[in-house]
Amino acid sequence: MNPQQNHIKQRLETIVKTELGHLDLDIELEIPNDPSHGDYASNVAMKLAKVLKKNPLMIAQDIVTLLTPDDVIESVSVARPGFINFRLTNATLYDVLTDILTKGAEYATQPSRSQRVLIEFVSVNPTGAMHIGHARGAAAGDSLARLMRKAGYDVTKEFYVNDAGNQIDNLGLSLKARVLEHLALPFTLPEDGYYGPEITRLAQTLIEIHGEAIQSAPLSFFKEEGVRALMQGIKDDLQSFGVVFDHYFSEQTLYETGSVEKTLETLKSKGFTYREDDALWLKTSDFGDEKDRVLVKQDGTYTYIMPDIAYHHDKIKRGYDLLIDILGGDHHGYVSRLKAAISMLGERSDLLEVDLLQMVRVIQNGVEVKMSKRSGKALSLKDLIEEVGVDPIRYFFAMRSLNTHMDLDLDLALKQSNENPVYYVQYAHARIHRLLEKAQHEKGIVPDATHTAYQTLSGEKIETLLKVLALYPETIQRSAQTRMVHKIPQYAHKLATALHSVYSDEVILTDDPTFVIERLNLLKATQIVLKDALNLIGVDAKDTM
């Protein structure tokens, strides 16, 4: 939040607390759609209407009588049905420029909250290459981590490697079958195996390294080699997508350290399990689940939820204040049983918050591109990056809330026009870069943060741009608190729109040095914020287009 917004909020809070007696009201500010209404608006009167049992318009008028103008607030007015509109003095808008130019990329960075957050996302099985379905989760988790760090949180990004269980057995069997196939020996592809081209390529590589003797290697060898190679492929794909994890956590280590066994014994000792039909059940229905869940099957093997419980218990024991999981939308019912298990272990289930990720359809030439991991016909993330590029994919994913289904239009992503939203925003940054270079080359003038006595910087479009710049700290704070990453590209688009409007309306490189430097400062500040906002969603701020 910028100093101007803080000032307005503090004055409103003082009135609400001392004059109206309400201490815990969350006061929000927004930019009115109609610039004639003012620079900021608050709906505090409408929030108070139910409590005070009074018309919000009357409440707003009462508050306004107590809000005398000062160095920041030039005027205050009321609009139906109860908005309080604020118009700032010009000096406060110029202060925003000085703040941005002085702080650079640190503008809008929030103070440390001393809150440790673990975000677990992607966590795909290392049984094939990453496809575009995984990419949405990767973009979402990485952008959220960047945003929350900007907002002052201490964030760790973690990938949970599912390197144990039936899927890894099937991976080993699939890889061995492909090796035998290449050696022209009898082979059988497992019914639940993995048939992607990366499996075939790995089989060829193993034969080149080990020769025909590899046909006698045990299944454990193929499992280990499969996990190692495919996990490296996933890491490489993620890095090319701009996603680098702080930590990779192996499921296998939960078994090696005895964590799964210890967690199960704890659940048993607390009386939350029972045996029925030769299986061990967990009493999740006692905690709101629709039915109890099997932990240990009749054959003595664990169900997939058992190591997940142990894993989340391990997260909590590592001392994190908040655990965020980004899971597929098909895990909706999984959340309640996982929270139930955390409570059974004597931990706070509210430490875990889950964001569910809805499916994405890829559209090309008006037709959906079908994906199937097992058949090997998946649209891989690597291929998509080569065809479209990282920036459009990351930007398009960031534009939509996680809980909404979305279409990724590849044709739109490739368009070099304002129809393409990422092109529109990147072009704003490139426009500024080009003009700043031109100003230095032709006029010998560069932006100057020490210039603070603004004399010529005025006009509705310039003031709109200044107001949008001033809104960035509030956008960071609220987007991080609500985990609404899509608010960042919305903000970037709004900022680009304001910039394009000023650029088209103003002749900037005149013979008046003061006129020029003040506009260069405005453009440089806009460039700084645009670049920072794009970086938060993993998109490059281009200097040339």
Short mmCIF file of C-alpha atoms in Angstrom, two decimals, residues 28-205:
data_model
loop_
_atom_site.label_atom_id
_atom_site.label_comp_id
_atom_site.label_asym_id
_atom_site.label_seq_id
_atom_site.Cartn_x
_atom_site.Cartn_y
_atom_site.Cartn_z
CA GLU A 28 -10.72 -1.00 1.32
CA LEU A 29 -9.88 1.57 -1.35
CA GLU A 30 -10.39 1.29 -5.08
CA ILE A 31 -9.98 3.49 -8.13
CA PRO A 32 -13.39 4.70 -9.39
CA ASN A 33 -14.30 3.67 -12.95
CA ASP A 34 -15.28 7.27 -13.67
CA PRO A 35 -12.24 9.58 -13.11
CA SER A 36 -14.59 12.49 -12.41
CA HIS A 37 -15.56 10.81 -9.13
CA GLY A 38 -12.03 11.17 -7.75
CA ASP A 39 -8.79 9.26 -7.28
CA TYR A 40 -9.91 6.68 -4.70
CA ALA A 41 -13.23 5.47 -3.34
CA SER A 42 -14.22 3.60 -0.18
CA ASN A 43 -17.33 1.52 0.50
CA VAL A 44 -16.85 1.75 4.29
CA ALA A 45 -20.29 3.38 4.74
CA MET A 46 -22.02 0.45 3.04
CA LYS A 47 -20.12 -1.98 5.26
CA LEU A 48 -21.33 -0.08 8.31
CA ALA A 49 -24.97 0.15 7.14
CA LYS A 50 -26.06 -3.22 8.51
CA VAL A 51 -24.28 -2.72 11.81
CA LEU A 52 -25.54 0.80 12.40
CA LYS A 53 -28.95 0.08 10.83
CA LYS A 54 -28.73 3.32 8.95
CA ASN A 55 -28.84 4.45 5.32
CA PRO A 56 -25.27 4.14 3.90
CA LEU A 57 -25.65 7.50 2.14
CA MET A 58 -26.29 9.18 5.49
CA ILE A 59 -23.35 7.35 7.10
CA ALA A 60 -21.08 8.48 4.26
CA GLN A 61 -22.21 12.08 4.68
CA ASP A 62 -21.56 11.91 8.43
CA ILE A 63 -18.03 10.60 7.81
CA VAL A 64 -17.29 13.24 5.16
CA THR A 65 -18.14 16.07 7.57
CA LEU A 66 -15.26 14.83 9.74
CA LEU A 67 -12.79 14.46 6.83
CA THR A 68 -11.30 17.91 6.39
CA PRO A 69 -8.82 18.36 3.50
CA ASP A 70 -5.08 18.23 4.25
CA ASP A 71 -1.76 17.95 2.41
CA VAL A 72 -2.78 14.62 0.85
CA ILE A 73 -6.56 14.90 0.48
CA GLU A 74 -7.66 17.79 -1.70
CA SER A 75 -11.40 17.08 -1.46
CA VAL A 76 -13.92 14.45 -0.32
CA SER A 77 -17.39 13.78 -1.74
CA VAL A 78 -20.24 11.27 -1.50
CA ALA A 79 -21.78 9.26 -4.34
CA ARG A 80 -24.77 6.92 -4.29
CA PRO A 81 -25.42 4.46 -2.82
CA GLY A 82 -22.81 5.46 -0.22
CA PHE A 83 -19.34 5.66 -1.71
CA ILE A 84 -16.87 8.13 -0.25
CA ASN A 85 -14.69 9.58 -3.02
CA PHE A 86 -11.28 11.13 -2.44
CA ARG A 87 -9.36 13.46 -4.71
CA LEU A 88 -5.64 13.77 -3.95
CA THR A 89 -3.48 16.85 -4.18
CA ASN A 90 -1.14 16.86 -7.20
CA ALA A 91 1.88 16.82 -4.89
CA THR A 92 0.95 13.36 -3.56
CA LEU A 93 0.76 11.94 -7.08
CA TYR A 94 4.25 13.24 -7.84
CA ASP A 95 5.49 11.62 -4.63
CA VAL A 96 4.58 8.26 -6.18
CA LEU A 97 7.04 8.91 -9.02
CA THR A 98 9.84 9.79 -6.61
CA ASP A 99 9.07 6.67 -4.57
CA ILE A 100 9.24 4.36 -7.61
CA LEU A 101 12.32 5.95 -9.16
CA THR A 102 14.15 5.82 -5.83
CA LYS A 103 13.22 2.26 -4.89
CA GLY A 104 13.25 0.71 -8.36
CA ALA A 105 12.16 -2.93 -8.36
CA GLU A 106 11.74 -2.75 -4.58
CA TYR A 107 8.74 -0.44 -4.99
CA ALA A 108 5.67 -2.11 -3.47
CA THR A 109 7.79 -4.79 -1.75
CA GLN A 110 6.11 -5.32 1.60
CA PRO A 111 7.91 -5.61 4.96
CA SER A 112 8.78 -9.09 6.18
CA ARG A 113 5.86 -10.86 7.85
CA SER A 114 8.06 -13.51 9.50
CA GLN A 115 5.57 -16.11 8.31
CA ARG A 116 7.03 -19.30 6.81
CA VAL A 117 4.97 -20.67 3.95
CA LEU A 118 5.45 -23.97 2.10
CA ILE A 119 3.84 -24.16 -1.34
CA GLU A 120 3.67 -27.65 -2.83
CA PHE A 121 2.73 -27.82 -6.49
CA VAL A 122 3.19 -29.80 -9.71
CA SER A 123 4.29 -33.04 -7.93
CA VAL A 124 3.60 -35.10 -11.06
CA ASN A 125 4.59 -38.74 -11.11
CA PRO A 126 8.02 -39.18 -12.74
CA THR A 127 6.54 -41.54 -15.32
CA GLY A 128 6.71 -39.35 -18.43
CA ALA A 129 7.31 -35.90 -19.79
CA MET A 130 5.43 -32.87 -18.47
CA HIS A 131 2.44 -31.90 -20.56
CA ILE A 132 0.43 -28.71 -20.75
CA GLY A 133 -2.01 -29.96 -18.11
CA HIS A 134 0.83 -29.95 -15.58
CA ALA A 135 2.00 -26.55 -16.79
CA ARG A 136 -0.97 -24.69 -15.37
CA GLY A 137 -0.14 -25.92 -11.88
CA ALA A 138 3.54 -25.08 -12.39
CA ALA A 139 2.74 -21.54 -13.51
CA ALA A 140 0.22 -21.08 -10.69
CA GLY A 141 2.50 -22.23 -7.89
CA ASP A 142 5.55 -20.38 -9.12
CA SER A 143 3.66 -17.11 -9.66
CA LEU A 144 2.03 -17.41 -6.24
CA ALA A 145 5.43 -17.93 -4.62
CA ARG A 146 6.85 -14.86 -6.36
CA LEU A 147 3.84 -12.78 -5.38
CA MET A 148 3.89 -13.87 -1.74
CA ARG A 149 7.62 -13.18 -1.47
CA LYS A 150 6.98 -9.69 -2.83
CA ALA A 151 4.33 -9.32 -0.14
CA GLY A 152 6.79 -10.18 2.63
CA TYR A 153 6.20 -13.90 3.18
CA ASP A 154 9.07 -16.36 3.67
CA VAL A 155 8.19 -18.85 0.94
CA THR A 156 9.57 -22.29 0.08
CA LYS A 157 8.58 -24.04 -3.16
CA GLU A 158 8.47 -27.82 -2.88
CA PHE A 159 7.98 -30.66 -5.36
CA TYR A 160 6.78 -33.96 -3.88
CA VAL A 161 8.39 -36.74 -5.92
CA ASN A 162 6.09 -39.77 -6.12
CA ASP A 163 8.97 -42.23 -6.51
CA ALA A 164 7.28 -45.16 -4.75
CA GLY A 165 4.17 -47.28 -5.26
CA ASN A 166 2.44 -49.07 -8.12
CA GLN A 167 3.05 -46.34 -10.69
CA ILE A 168 6.81 -46.74 -10.28
CA ASP A 169 6.50 -50.52 -10.59
CA ASN A 170 4.63 -49.98 -13.84
CA LEU A 171 7.26 -47.51 -15.00
CA GLY A 172 9.99 -50.10 -14.44
CA LEU A 173 8.00 -52.75 -16.29
CA SER A 174 7.29 -50.35 -19.18
CA LEU A 175 10.96 -49.41 -19.51
CA LYS A 176 12.12 -53.01 -19.40
CA ALA A 177 9.54 -53.96 -22.06
CA ARG A 178 10.89 -51.27 -24.39
CA VAL A 179 14.45 -52.51 -23.82
CA LEU A 180 13.43 -56.05 -24.74
CA GLU A 181 11.58 -54.72 -27.77
CA HIS A 182 14.72 -52.93 -29.04
CA LEU A 183 16.72 -56.11 -28.51
CA ALA A 184 14.15 -58.00 -30.63
CA LEU A 185 13.27 -60.19 -27.63
CA PRO A 186 9.78 -61.20 -26.47
CA PHE A 187 8.16 -58.47 -24.40
CA THR A 188 4.82 -57.53 -22.87
CA LEU A 189 3.76 -53.96 -22.23
CA PRO A 190 1.95 -53.74 -18.88
CA GLU A 191 -1.74 -52.86 -19.10
CA ASP A 192 -1.24 -49.84 -16.82
CA GLY A 193 2.15 -48.97 -18.28
CA TYR A 194 3.53 -45.80 -19.79
CA TYR A 195 4.02 -45.60 -23.53
CA GLY A 196 5.41 -42.11 -24.12
CA PRO A 197 8.29 -41.53 -26.55
CA GLU A 198 10.54 -40.55 -23.64
CA ILE A 199 10.32 -44.15 -22.38
CA THR A 200 11.43 -45.45 -25.77
CA ARG A 201 14.32 -43.00 -25.97
CA LEU A 202 15.49 -43.92 -22.47
CA ALA A 203 15.41 -47.63 -23.37
CA GLN A 204 17.68 -46.95 -26.37
CA THR A 205 20.07 -44.93 -24.19
#
